[in-house]
Coordinates of C-alpha atoms (C1' of nucleotides) in Angstrom, one line a residue:
Chain D
M1 CA -40.7 -16.1 6.8
F2 CA -37.2 -15.0 7.7
F3 CA -36.1 -10.9 7.9
Y4 CA -32.2 -10.8 7.9
K5 CA -30.3 -7.8 8.7
T6 CA -27.2 -7.7 5.3
F7 CA -24.6 -5.7 4.5
L8 CA -23.9 -4.7 0.4
I9 CA -20.7 -6.6 0.0
G10 CA -18.7 -3.4 -1.2
S11 CA -20.5 -0.7 -0.6
N12 CA -21.2 2.2 1.4
V13 CA -24.8 1.3 3.4
P14 CA -24.2 1.1 6.9
S15 CA -27.7 -2.0 6.3
L16 CA -29.7 -3.5 4.8
T17 CA -33.3 -5.7 5.8
Y18 CA -34.5 -8.4 2.7
A19 CA -37.1 -11.6 3.7
S20 CA -35.6 -15.0 3.2
Q21 CA -38.2 -18.4 2.8
E22 CA -35.6 -20.3 4.3
E23 CA -33.9 -20.0 7.1
L24 CA -30.4 -18.8 6.3
Q25 CA -26.9 -18.5 8.8
V26 CA -25.1 -15.2 9.7
G27 CA -22.3 -15.1 7.0
A28 CA -24.4 -16.4 4.3
V29 CA -23.6 -14.5 0.4
V30 CA -26.6 -13.7 -0.9
S31 CA -27.8 -12.1 -3.5
V32 CA -30.3 -9.4 -3.3
P33 CA -31.9 -7.1 -5.6
L34 CA -31.5 -3.8 -5.2
K35 CA -33.8 -0.4 -6.9
S36 CA -33.4 -2.3 -10.7
S37 CA -29.8 -5.0 -10.0
T38 CA -28.8 -7.4 -7.9
K39 CA -26.4 -6.9 -5.8
N40 CA -24.7 -9.8 -3.2
A41 CA -25.3 -9.3 0.2
V42 CA -23.9 -11.0 3.2
I43 CA -26.5 -12.0 6.3
I44 CA -25.4 -10.0 9.3
E45 CA -28.2 -11.3 12.2
E46 CA -31.7 -12.5 12.0
V47 CA -34.6 -10.0 13.0
S48 CA -37.8 -9.6 13.3
Q49 CA -40.3 -8.4 11.2
P50 CA -39.5 -4.7 9.9
S51 CA -42.3 -2.5 10.0
F52 CA -41.3 -1.9 5.7
T53 CA -41.9 -4.3 3.4
A54 CA -38.8 -6.0 2.4
L55 CA -38.0 -7.5 -0.5
E56 CA -36.9 -11.5 -1.0
V57 CA -33.4 -12.5 -0.9
C58 CA -32.5 -14.0 -4.9
E59 CA -30.5 -16.7 -4.5
V60 CA -28.8 -18.3 -2.0
T61 CA -25.4 -18.7 -3.2
A62 CA -22.6 -21.6 -1.9
H63 CA -20.4 -18.9 -0.1
Y64 CA -20.6 -17.2 3.1
Y65 CA -18.1 -15.9 5.0
T66 CA -17.1 -17.4 9.0
S67 CA -17.6 -15.9 11.6
K68 CA -13.6 -15.1 12.7
Q69 CA -14.0 -13.6 9.1
L70 CA -16.7 -11.0 10.1
E71 CA -16.0 -10.8 13.3
I72 CA -12.4 -9.1 12.3
A73 CA -13.9 -7.1 8.8
K74 CA -16.1 -5.5 12.1
F75 CA -13.1 -4.4 14.3
I76 CA -11.9 -3.6 10.4
S77 CA -15.0 -1.1 9.5
E78 CA -14.4 -0.1 13.3
Y79 CA -10.7 1.1 13.6
Y80 CA -10.2 2.1 10.1
F81 CA -13.5 4.7 9.8
S82 CA -14.9 2.7 6.7
S83 CA -18.2 0.4 6.4
W84 CA -18.8 -3.1 7.1
G85 CA -19.5 -4.0 3.3
E86 CA -16.5 -2.0 2.5
A87 CA -14.4 -4.2 5.3
I88 CA -15.8 -7.7 4.1
S89 CA -14.9 -7.2 1.1
L90 CA -11.8 -7.6 1.4
F91 CA -12.2 -11.0 2.6
V92 CA -12.6 -14.3 0.1
P93 CA -15.2 -16.3 1.5
Y94 CA -15.5 -20.0 1.3
D95 CA -17.4 -22.0 -1.0
K96 CA -19.9 -24.5 0.9
N97 CA -19.6 -27.3 -2.6
I98 CA -16.1 -27.7 -2.6
E99 CA -15.5 -30.4 -0.1
P100 CA -12.1 -30.4 1.6
V101 CA -10.2 -33.7 -0.3
V102 CA -7.8 -35.2 1.9
K103 CA -4.9 -34.0 3.2
Y104 CA -1.7 -34.2 1.1
E105 CA 1.2 -36.6 3.0
N106 CA 2.8 -34.0 4.1
N107 CA 6.0 -36.4 6.5
D108 CA 8.2 -36.2 3.3
I109 CA 8.8 -32.8 3.4
K110 CA 12.6 -31.9 2.2
L111 CA 12.8 -28.6 4.7
P112 CA 16.8 -26.6 4.1
Q113 CA 19.7 -27.7 6.1
L114 CA 19.6 -24.5 8.7
T115 CA 22.1 -23.2 10.6
Q116 CA 23.2 -23.3 14.4
A117 CA 22.2 -19.3 14.2
Q118 CA 19.2 -20.2 12.7
Q119 CA 17.5 -23.5 14.6
Q120 CA 18.2 -21.4 17.4
V121 CA 15.3 -18.5 16.0
Y122 CA 13.8 -21.6 14.5
D123 CA 13.6 -22.8 18.2
A124 CA 13.4 -20.0 19.6
L125 CA 9.7 -18.6 17.3
L126 CA 8.1 -22.3 18.1
H127 CA 7.4 -21.3 21.8
K128 CA 6.2 -17.4 20.4
D129 CA 2.0 -16.6 19.5
R130 CA 4.0 -13.8 17.7
A131 CA 7.7 -11.8 18.1
L132 CA 9.6 -10.0 15.7
L133 CA 12.5 -11.4 13.4
F134 CA 14.8 -8.9 13.5
G135 CA 17.7 -10.7 10.8
V136 CA 20.4 -8.3 8.8
T137 CA 20.2 -8.9 4.8
G138 CA 21.6 -12.1 3.8
A139 CA 21.0 -13.7 7.1
G140 CA 18.9 -16.5 6.6
K141 CA 15.7 -15.3 7.1
T142 CA 14.0 -17.4 4.6
E143 CA 15.1 -20.9 5.2
V144 CA 13.9 -20.3 9.0
F145 CA 10.2 -19.4 7.5
I146 CA 11.0 -22.4 4.8
S147 CA 11.0 -24.8 8.5
L148 CA 8.4 -22.6 10.6
M149 CA 6.1 -23.6 7.0
G150 CA 7.0 -27.1 7.0
K151 CA 6.5 -27.7 10.3
M152 CA 3.2 -26.4 9.6
L153 CA 1.9 -28.6 7.2
Q154 CA 3.5 -31.1 9.2
E155 CA 0.6 -30.1 12.0
G156 CA -1.9 -30.2 8.9
K157 CA -2.0 -25.7 9.6
A158 CA -1.8 -23.8 6.6
T159 CA 0.5 -20.6 6.2
I160 CA 0.1 -17.3 4.5
F161 CA 3.1 -15.3 3.8
L162 CA 2.8 -11.7 2.6
M163 CA 5.5 -9.2 0.8
P164 CA 4.6 -6.4 0.4
E165 CA 5.7 -6.5 -3.1
I166 CA 4.3 -9.0 -5.8
S167 CA 7.2 -8.2 -7.9
L168 CA 9.9 -9.6 -5.5
T169 CA 7.6 -12.7 -6.1
P170 CA 9.3 -14.8 -9.4
Q171 CA 12.4 -15.3 -7.1
M172 CA 10.1 -16.6 -3.8
E173 CA 7.2 -18.3 -5.9
K174 CA 10.2 -20.4 -7.2
R175 CA 11.9 -20.9 -3.5
L176 CA 9.1 -22.0 -2.4
Q177 CA 7.7 -24.2 -4.6
R178 CA 11.1 -25.9 -4.3
Y179 CA 10.2 -27.5 -1.1
F180 CA 6.3 -27.5 -1.1
G181 CA 5.2 -27.5 -5.1
E182 CA 1.5 -27.8 -5.8
Q183 CA 1.1 -26.3 -2.1
V184 CA 2.3 -22.9 -2.7
A185 CA 0.6 -20.7 -4.6
M186 CA 0.7 -16.4 -5.5
W187 CA -1.5 -14.6 -4.6
H188 CA -2.0 -10.8 -6.1
S189 CA -4.8 -8.5 -7.3
K190 CA -4.0 -8.6 -10.6
L191 CA -4.1 -12.2 -10.7
T192 CA -6.3 -12.7 -13.5
K193 CA -10.1 -14.0 -13.1
K194 CA -9.2 -17.5 -14.3
K195 CA -5.8 -17.5 -12.3
K196 CA -7.5 -17.0 -10.0
E197 CA -10.1 -19.0 -9.9
S198 CA -8.0 -21.9 -10.5
I199 CA -6.3 -20.6 -7.2
L200 CA -8.5 -20.6 -5.3
E201 CA -10.0 -24.3 -6.2
G202 CA -7.0 -25.6 -4.8
I203 CA -7.2 -23.7 -1.7
Y204 CA -10.6 -25.3 -1.1
S205 CA -9.7 -28.4 -2.4
G206 CA -7.1 -28.1 0.5
Q207 CA -4.8 -28.7 -1.8
V208 CA -2.5 -25.4 -1.8
R209 CA -1.6 -25.1 2.3
I210 CA 0.5 -21.7 2.1
V211 CA 0.1 -19.2 0.1
A212 CA 2.2 -16.4 -0.7
G213 CA 1.3 -13.0 -1.5
A214 CA 0.9 -9.1 -1.6
R215 CA -1.2 -7.8 0.9
S216 CA -4.7 -9.2 -0.3
A217 CA -3.4 -12.8 0.4
L218 CA -4.8 -12.2 4.2
F219 CA -8.1 -13.0 2.9
V220 CA -8.1 -15.7 1.2
P221 CA -10.0 -18.3 2.6
L222 CA -8.1 -20.5 3.7
Q223 CA -8.6 -23.1 6.7
D224 CA -6.9 -24.3 9.3
I225 CA -4.4 -21.3 9.2
G226 CA -1.4 -21.4 11.6
L227 CA 1.3 -18.7 10.7
I228 CA 1.0 -16.1 9.2
I229 CA 4.5 -14.7 8.4
V230 CA 5.0 -10.7 6.8
D231 CA 8.2 -10.7 5.6
E232 CA 9.7 -6.9 5.2
E233 CA 7.6 -5.6 7.9
H234 CA 8.7 -2.3 7.8
D235 CA 7.7 -1.5 4.3
D236 CA 4.9 0.9 4.4
S237 CA 3.3 -1.0 1.3
Y238 CA 1.4 -3.0 3.9
K239 CA -1.3 0.3 4.3
A240 CA -3.6 0.1 2.1
M241 CA -4.0 4.0 0.5
T242 CA -7.5 3.4 -0.6
R243 CA -10.9 2.6 2.4
P244 CA -10.6 0.5 4.0
R245 CA -7.2 1.9 4.9
Y246 CA -5.7 -1.2 6.8
H247 CA -2.5 -1.9 7.8
A248 CA -2.1 -5.5 6.6
R249 CA 0.6 -5.9 9.3
D250 CA -1.3 -4.9 12.5
V251 CA -4.2 -6.6 10.7
A252 CA -2.2 -9.5 10.9
V253 CA -1.7 -9.7 13.8
L254 CA -5.4 -9.3 14.9
M255 CA -6.2 -11.6 12.9
G256 CA -3.8 -14.2 14.7
Q257 CA -4.8 -13.6 18.0
K258 CA -8.4 -14.4 16.4
L259 CA -7.4 -17.3 14.7
G260 CA -5.3 -18.3 17.2
A261 CA -2.9 -18.2 14.4
K262 CA 1.5 -17.5 15.1
V263 CA 2.4 -13.9 13.8
L264 CA 5.3 -13.1 12.6
L265 CA 6.9 -10.5 11.7
A266 CA 10.6 -9.6 9.8
S267 CA 12.7 -7.4 8.7
A268 CA 16.3 -6.2 8.5
T269 CA 15.3 -2.5 9.0
P270 CA 11.9 -3.6 11.6
S271 CA 9.5 0.0 12.4
M272 CA 10.3 1.6 15.3
T273 CA 6.1 0.9 16.1
S274 CA 7.2 -3.6 15.6
Y275 CA 10.2 -3.0 17.5
T276 CA 9.0 -1.7 20.8
K277 CA 5.6 -4.3 20.2
Y278 CA 6.7 -7.5 19.8
D279 CA 9.5 -10.0 21.1
V280 CA 12.5 -9.1 19.3
V281 CA 14.4 -12.6 18.3
K282 CA 17.4 -11.7 16.5
L283 CA 19.8 -13.3 13.7
D284 CA 22.8 -12.5 13.1
K285 CA 24.3 -12.8 10.1
P286 CA 26.5 -15.9 9.3
F287 CA 30.4 -16.2 10.1
I288 CA 31.8 -14.7 6.6
Q289 CA 32.2 -11.4 7.4
T290 CA 32.5 -9.3 4.1
N291 CA 34.2 -6.4 4.1
K292 CA 32.0 -3.0 3.0
R293 CA 34.0 0.6 3.0
Y294 CA 31.8 3.3 3.1
T295 CA 32.2 6.6 1.7
F296 CA 30.5 9.8 1.9
I297 CA 30.0 12.5 -0.5
S298 CA 28.9 15.6 -1.2
G299 CA 27.0 17.2 -4.2
D300 CA 23.3 16.0 -5.7
T301 CA 24.4 14.9 -9.1
I302 CA 26.1 12.2 -10.8
N303 CA 29.6 13.5 -10.0
N304 CA 32.9 12.8 -10.8
V305 CA 33.5 10.4 -8.2
I306 CA 30.4 8.8 -8.9
L307 CA 31.6 7.7 -13.3
N308 CA 34.9 7.4 -11.4
A309 CA 34.2 4.4 -9.2
V310 CA 31.8 2.8 -11.8
S311 CA 33.8 2.9 -14.6
K312 CA 36.8 1.2 -12.6
N313 CA 34.6 -1.1 -11.0
Y314 CA 33.3 -1.5 -15.1
Q315 CA 36.5 -1.5 -16.2
R316 CA 37.7 -5.0 -13.2
G317 CA 34.3 -6.2 -15.1
E318 CA 32.9 -6.1 -11.5
Q319 CA 28.8 -5.5 -10.9
S320 CA 27.8 -1.9 -9.7
L321 CA 24.9 -0.8 -8.4
L322 CA 22.8 2.2 -8.2
F323 CA 20.0 4.1 -6.1
L324 CA 17.9 7.3 -6.9
P325 CA 14.9 8.0 -5.0
T326 CA 12.7 9.4 -7.7
R327 CA 10.8 7.6 -10.8
G328 CA 12.5 7.2 -14.1
N329 CA 12.4 10.6 -15.8
F330 CA 10.6 12.5 -13.0
K331 CA 11.3 15.9 -13.9
Y332 CA 9.6 18.8 -13.8
L333 CA 9.8 22.1 -15.7
Y334 CA 10.9 25.0 -14.2
C335 CA 11.9 28.4 -14.9
E336 CA 15.0 30.2 -13.7
N337 CA 13.5 33.3 -14.2
C338 CA 10.5 33.4 -11.8
G339 CA 11.4 30.3 -10.1
K340 CA 8.0 28.3 -10.5
T341 CA 7.4 24.9 -10.9
H342 CA 5.0 23.9 -14.3
L343 CA 1.7 22.6 -12.9
C344 CA -0.7 20.1 -13.3
P345 CA -3.4 22.4 -14.2
Y346 CA -5.7 20.1 -12.0
C347 CA -4.1 18.7 -9.0
S348 CA -1.5 20.6 -7.2
V349 CA 1.5 19.3 -8.3
G350 CA 4.2 19.4 -10.8
M351 CA 4.0 18.3 -14.2
A352 CA 6.4 15.4 -14.8
L353 CA 8.8 16.0 -17.8
H354 CA 8.9 12.3 -20.0
R355 CA 11.3 13.0 -22.8
N356 CA 11.1 9.6 -24.5
H357 CA 7.9 10.2 -24.9
K358 CA 8.0 13.7 -25.8
H359 CA 5.1 15.0 -23.3
L360 CA 4.2 16.1 -19.4
K361 CA 1.8 13.7 -17.3
C362 CA 0.9 14.7 -14.0
H363 CA 1.0 11.4 -11.6
Y364 CA -1.8 11.7 -9.5
C365 CA -4.3 12.6 -12.1
N366 CA -2.5 11.8 -15.4
Y367 CA -3.0 15.0 -16.9
T368 CA -0.8 14.8 -20.6
E369 CA 0.1 18.0 -22.2
A370 CA 2.6 18.7 -24.8
I371 CA 6.2 19.9 -23.1
R372 CA 5.8 23.8 -22.7
E373 CA 8.7 25.8 -23.8
S374 CA 8.0 29.0 -22.0
C375 CA 6.9 29.5 -18.8
S376 CA 3.7 30.3 -18.1
Y377 CA 3.8 32.6 -15.4
C378 CA 6.4 35.1 -16.6
G379 CA 6.8 34.3 -20.4
H380 CA 10.5 33.1 -19.5
S381 CA 12.3 30.8 -22.5
P382 CA 13.5 28.8 -22.3
L383 CA 12.2 26.5 -19.4
R384 CA 15.1 23.9 -17.4
S385 CA 14.6 20.0 -16.2
E386 CA 15.4 19.9 -12.9
R387 CA 16.0 16.8 -10.8
M388 CA 17.7 13.6 -11.4
G389 CA 15.8 10.5 -12.9
T390 CA 16.9 7.0 -13.8
Q391 CA 16.3 7.8 -18.4
E392 CA 18.5 11.0 -17.3
A393 CA 21.4 8.6 -15.8
I394 CA 21.3 5.8 -17.6
E395 CA 22.6 9.5 -20.5
V396 CA 25.0 10.4 -18.7
I397 CA 26.9 7.3 -17.7
E398 CA 26.7 5.4 -20.9
E399 CA 28.3 8.4 -22.4
A400 CA 31.5 8.8 -19.9
I401 CA 31.7 5.0 -20.3
E402 CA 31.6 3.6 -23.1
G403 CA 30.6 0.7 -23.1
I404 CA 28.9 -0.1 -20.3
K405 CA 25.5 -1.8 -20.3
V406 CA 23.1 -0.1 -18.3
E407 CA 19.9 -2.2 -16.7
K408 CA 17.0 0.2 -16.0
F409 CA 14.8 -0.9 -12.9
D410 CA 12.3 1.0 -11.9
K411 CA 8.6 1.0 -12.3
D412 CA 8.5 2.5 -15.5
S413 CA 10.7 0.0 -16.8
I414 CA 10.2 -3.5 -14.8
T415 CA 5.7 -3.4 -15.7
T416 CA 5.6 -7.3 -15.3
A417 CA 7.3 -9.9 -14.0
N418 CA 8.2 -11.4 -17.3
K419 CA 10.5 -8.0 -17.3
L420 CA 11.7 -8.6 -13.7
K421 CA 13.1 -11.6 -14.3
Q422 CA 14.3 -11.1 -18.0
A423 CA 16.1 -8.1 -15.8
L424 CA 16.9 -10.3 -13.0
R425 CA 18.2 -12.7 -15.2
R426 CA 20.4 -10.7 -17.7
F427 CA 21.9 -8.8 -14.7
E428 CA 22.9 -12.4 -13.2
N429 CA 24.2 -13.6 -16.8
K430 CA 26.7 -10.7 -16.4
E431 CA 24.9 -9.3 -19.6
S432 CA 24.1 -5.8 -17.9
D433 CA 27.3 -3.7 -15.9
L434 CA 25.2 -1.7 -13.9
L435 CA 21.2 -1.9 -12.1
L436 CA 20.0 1.3 -11.5
G437 CA 16.8 2.5 -10.6
T438 CA 14.4 3.9 -7.5
Q439 CA 13.0 2.3 -4.2
M440 CA 12.2 -1.4 -6.0
L441 CA 16.4 -1.9 -6.1
S442 CA 15.7 -1.5 -2.3
K443 CA 12.7 -4.5 -2.4
G444 CA 14.4 -7.6 -4.4
H445 CA 16.4 -9.7 -4.5
D446 CA 20.5 -10.4 -3.7
Y447 CA 22.6 -9.7 -5.7
A448 CA 25.7 -11.2 -4.5
D449 CA 28.0 -10.3 -6.9
I450 CA 28.0 -6.6 -6.9
T451 CA 30.8 -5.2 -5.3
L452 CA 30.1 -1.5 -5.5
S453 CA 26.1 0.3 -4.6
V454 CA 25.8 4.3 -5.6
I455 CA 23.4 5.9 -4.0
M456 CA 21.3 8.7 -4.4
G457 CA 19.5 11.3 -3.6
L458 CA 18.9 9.9 0.0
D459 CA 18.1 13.7 1.7
H460 CA 15.3 14.0 -0.4
I461 CA 13.8 11.8 1.4
L462 CA 15.5 12.9 5.0
G463 CA 14.4 16.3 4.2
L464 CA 10.4 14.8 3.5
A465 CA 7.7 16.7 6.5
D466 CA 7.0 13.8 7.9
Y467 CA 8.2 12.4 11.3
R468 CA 9.0 8.9 10.3
A469 CA 11.7 10.6 7.5
R470 CA 14.5 9.6 9.0
E471 CA 13.6 6.6 9.8
R472 CA 12.5 5.5 6.3
T473 CA 15.8 7.1 5.5
M474 CA 17.9 4.9 7.0
S475 CA 15.5 2.1 6.5
L476 CA 16.3 2.8 2.5
F477 CA 19.9 3.4 3.4
F478 CA 20.6 -0.1 5.1
Q479 CA 18.0 -2.4 2.7
I480 CA 20.5 -0.9 -0.9
A481 CA 23.4 -1.7 1.2
G482 CA 22.3 -4.9 2.3
R483 CA 22.2 -5.9 -1.3
S484 CA 25.7 -6.1 -1.9
G485 CA 28.8 -7.4 -1.1
R486 CA 26.9 -10.6 0.3
A487 CA 29.9 -12.1 -1.6
K488 CA 33.3 -10.2 -2.2
A489 CA 34.3 -7.0 -0.6
S490 CA 32.5 -3.9 -2.0
E491 CA 32.6 -0.9 -1.0
V492 CA 29.1 1.5 -1.1
I493 CA 29.3 5.2 -2.0
V494 CA 26.6 7.6 -0.1
Q495 CA 25.1 11.0 -1.3
T496 CA 24.5 13.1 1.3
G497 CA 25.0 16.6 2.8
D498 CA 24.9 15.1 6.2
P499 CA 27.4 12.3 6.3
D500 CA 27.4 12.2 10.4
F501 CA 23.8 10.9 10.1
F502 CA 24.6 7.6 8.3
K503 CA 27.4 7.3 9.8
S504 CA 27.2 6.7 13.5
Y505 CA 25.2 4.2 12.1
V506 CA 26.6 2.0 9.6
G507 CA 26.3 -1.1 10.6
D508 CA 24.1 -0.9 12.9
Y509 CA 20.4 -0.4 12.7
E510 CA 19.2 -1.4 16.1
L511 CA 21.9 1.4 17.3
F512 CA 19.5 4.2 15.4
I513 CA 16.3 2.2 16.5
K514 CA 17.2 2.7 19.9
E515 CA 18.0 6.9 19.3
E516 CA 14.8 7.8 16.6
L517 CA 12.8 6.0 19.5
S518 CA 14.4 8.4 22.4
F519 CA 13.6 11.0 19.9
L520 CA 10.1 10.0 18.8
E521 CA 9.9 9.8 22.4
M522 CA 10.4 13.0 22.7
M523 CA 8.2 14.5 20.3
E524 CA 5.5 12.2 21.5
Y525 CA 5.1 10.2 17.9
P526 CA 4.0 6.9 17.1
P527 CA 5.0 4.5 19.5
Y528 CA 4.9 6.6 21.9
A529 CA 1.1 8.2 20.3
S530 CA -1.2 8.2 18.2
L531 CA -2.0 9.7 15.4
A532 CA -5.3 10.1 12.5
R533 CA -5.7 12.3 9.2
I534 CA -8.4 13.6 8.5
L535 CA -8.6 14.5 4.2
I536 CA -11.1 16.9 3.4
A537 CA -11.4 16.9 -0.5
H538 CA -13.4 18.8 -2.9
K539 CA -14.2 21.1 -5.7
D540 CA -15.8 24.1 -4.1
E541 CA -12.5 25.4 -1.7
K542 CA -14.5 27.5 0.7
K543 CA -16.8 24.0 1.0
V544 CA -13.9 21.7 1.6
A545 CA -12.3 24.4 4.0
K546 CA -15.8 25.3 6.3
I547 CA -16.0 21.2 6.5
T548 CA -11.8 21.0 7.6
L549 CA -13.3 24.1 10.4
D550 CA -16.7 22.4 10.8
T551 CA -14.6 19.3 12.5
V552 CA -11.7 20.9 14.2
A553 CA -14.3 22.4 16.1
K554 CA -15.9 19.8 16.9
L555 CA -13.2 17.9 17.5
K556 CA -11.6 21.0 20.6
S557 CA -14.6 19.8 22.8
F558 CA -12.6 16.3 23.0
E559 CA -10.3 17.2 25.4
E560 CA -8.0 13.2 25.5
I561 CA -6.6 14.5 21.5
E562 CA -4.9 16.9 20.0
I563 CA -5.3 18.9 16.9
V564 CA -1.6 18.9 15.9
G565 CA -2.5 21.1 12.9
H566 CA -5.1 21.9 10.3
G567 CA -5.7 23.3 6.8
K568 CA -4.5 22.6 3.3
A569 CA -3.1 19.3 2.4
P570 CA 1.0 19.6 1.1
V571 CA -0.8 18.9 -2.3
E572 CA -3.8 21.1 -2.7
K573 CA -5.4 19.4 -5.8
I574 CA -6.0 16.5 -7.1
A575 CA -7.7 15.8 -10.1
N576 CA -9.6 19.3 -9.8
K577 CA -10.6 18.3 -6.4
Y578 CA -9.0 20.7 -3.3
R579 CA -7.5 19.2 -0.3
Y580 CA -7.6 19.9 3.7
H581 CA -6.7 17.9 6.6
I582 CA -6.9 17.7 10.1
L583 CA -4.1 16.1 12.0
L584 CA -4.6 14.3 15.5
R585 CA -2.8 13.0 17.8
A586 CA -3.6 11.3 21.3
K587 CA -1.7 8.7 23.9
S588 CA -3.4 5.9 23.0
R589 CA -6.0 5.5 20.4
V590 CA -8.9 4.6 22.4
P591 CA -9.9 8.5 22.8
L592 CA -8.9 8.9 19.4
L593 CA -11.5 5.9 17.6
K594 CA -14.2 7.2 20.0
S595 CA -14.0 11.3 18.8
L596 CA -13.3 10.6 15.4
H597 CA -16.9 8.2 15.4
G598 CA -18.9 11.1 17.3
V599 CA -17.3 13.4 14.1
D600 CA -17.3 10.5 11.5
C601 CA -19.0 11.7 8.6
K602 CA -19.4 10.9 3.8
E603 CA -17.8 14.2 3.9
I604 CA -14.2 13.4 5.5
E605 CA -12.1 10.2 5.5
I606 CA -10.4 9.4 8.2
D607 CA -7.0 7.3 8.0
M608 CA -6.0 6.0 11.0
D609 CA -1.8 5.4 12.2
P610 CA -1.4 7.6 8.7
V611 CA 1.7 6.6 6.9
E612 CA 1.4 9.2 4.0
F613 CA 0.9 13.0 4.9
S614 CA 1.0 14.3 1.0
Chain Q
dA1 C1' -22.7 2.1 -4.4
dT2 C1' -26.2 2.8 -7.6
dA3 C1' -30.9 3.9 -9.9
dC4 C1' -34.0 7.4 -9.4
dT5 C1' -34.9 12.5 -8.2
dA6 C1' -34.3 17.4 -7.5
dA7 C1' -31.8 21.5 -9.0
dT8 C1' -28.8 23.9 -11.2
dA9 C1' -26.6 24.7 -15.7
dT10 C1' -26.3 25.2 -20.7
dC11 C1' -27.7 26.8 -24.6
dA12 C1' -30.3 27.9 -29.3
Chain N
dG1 C1' -37.9 26.7 -22.2
dA2 C1' -36.2 22.2 -23.3
dT3 C1' -32.1 19.7 -22.5
dA4 C1' -28.0 18.6 -20.3
dT5 C1' -25.4 18.6 -15.9
dT6 C1' -25.0 17.7 -11.5
dA7 C1' -25.8 17.2 -6.7
dG8 C1' -29.2 15.0 -3.9
dT9 C1' -31.1 11.0 -1.5
dA10 C1' -32.9 6.8 -0.4
dT11 C1' -32.7 2.1 -1.6
dG12 C1' -34.8 -3.2 2.4

DNA sequence: ATACTAATATCA
DNA sequence: GATATTAGTATG
């Protein structure tokens, strides 16, 4: 009889020991009895016969994790404070039953013709294990990616291509398939089971050699991974908001090291961290330098300046873009008399007004109720709604500009890849005149013919209590401005109370990076320090407060870490649970990890390198 | 994680 | 006092 330490895949349990008649490989996935059900577990190591009677494994599956996968999972569990079982559940295991078929004939791949600048970048990247490709929007990063992928195919190696949002995939999918056909697969967490299985079959058999997709694509069971590309590497959506709270960009770099694969990060607005950490390779704009005029205006509503500009552009038969940072219909009910906002009874956040559905909704817990007529604190009536949402913006514009066709582009209206395709097609076909939306606009693709971009509400982001508020704002500003005027001269209208902040960096993100870095260095924030956040949530506020204080007390004994602050989280309550947090800082991550492993317990959640502080 | 158990709240 | 709900614990 053999005995094995195992981890239950996707579970919190530290480890359980099972017996087996036959010898098993480390990494093998087995199904095991636990209480009255069976679970999947992964074999970690052989152990001597334990003092208790170990149950026998039920079944040895055809799946297994490689030692590399186990190593990376171990790192993730230690660095991001999750169980090993949770970390390994990120990965899709390999399959013993499916033998890779003979590789594709890869000699006749057609690759894009590179410009001289692209070719230089390509050559430079070939000689680097890791690099940050700093390329202005429209400079043609994708051709470089495709060439590198092609090179990998020729060497028999696979590529993982990460993108921040699934919604951006349709255009990229087409582009990749034009070059690599069946060897490309798109991967994201919302694939149906069947689709997933068919893609996995392609991956196992070796037919699929390029997997493109969101965060989770990092964990597919490709053979011989030679290249990992993280496009839009500055994007915060690479950070997982649930356990394990890993950062896909950072895990990609680690994976590259472990697998001996090249890692390429790319962005037009790189993160401060990557800019300082990795070799920077620049790809500048092609010689056609289009004319872009910036106008800065004040206010925070759709005023006459904006209406006139959009209207004029519409009369000329040209297309415009309007950006708002808030989610569609995201307005609060607020009382003019006492100034209070109507809050969700379970979460301490404003209830969002969904006027077309005639209800109020909490965006944290989805609690829904009828629209209030009067203030629940002072009884004052009527209540006012505040803050501009896409819906109201559309109403204002359609009323003011007769005949204009507005395409709404936000999470509310673009729920599926199909809807995205349709919206983009309508815009490309000139069926709509104005593309109006939220952050989604900054991510999507190029809208070559746009000659007017209106950027509103950046001040709301700039004003966030977040050490990266400036970086996030500037990145957004560059990303949106970069969408327009590819082909023709264009105008960018920025509505802000702080025009000087933007003016000083127009057209030069690197200058912003440099100045921001000296600011971050002075303030001792990342990349010049390491941060961790502890979250404590519980129904009983006294209990939360106590755990917070106890944890703070324990942490005080560690000299190398600084407790930046602790107390109620900005969002005090979610789904009826009170939330407290502790923010920690240290010169490096080592003392942070050491001290946190000393206080880690089931009551708290640790978020390393946090990007969200609410 | 989840089945099982102990503890506590709810109710006629 | 019996039953429903919740909190706690061990699982191999």
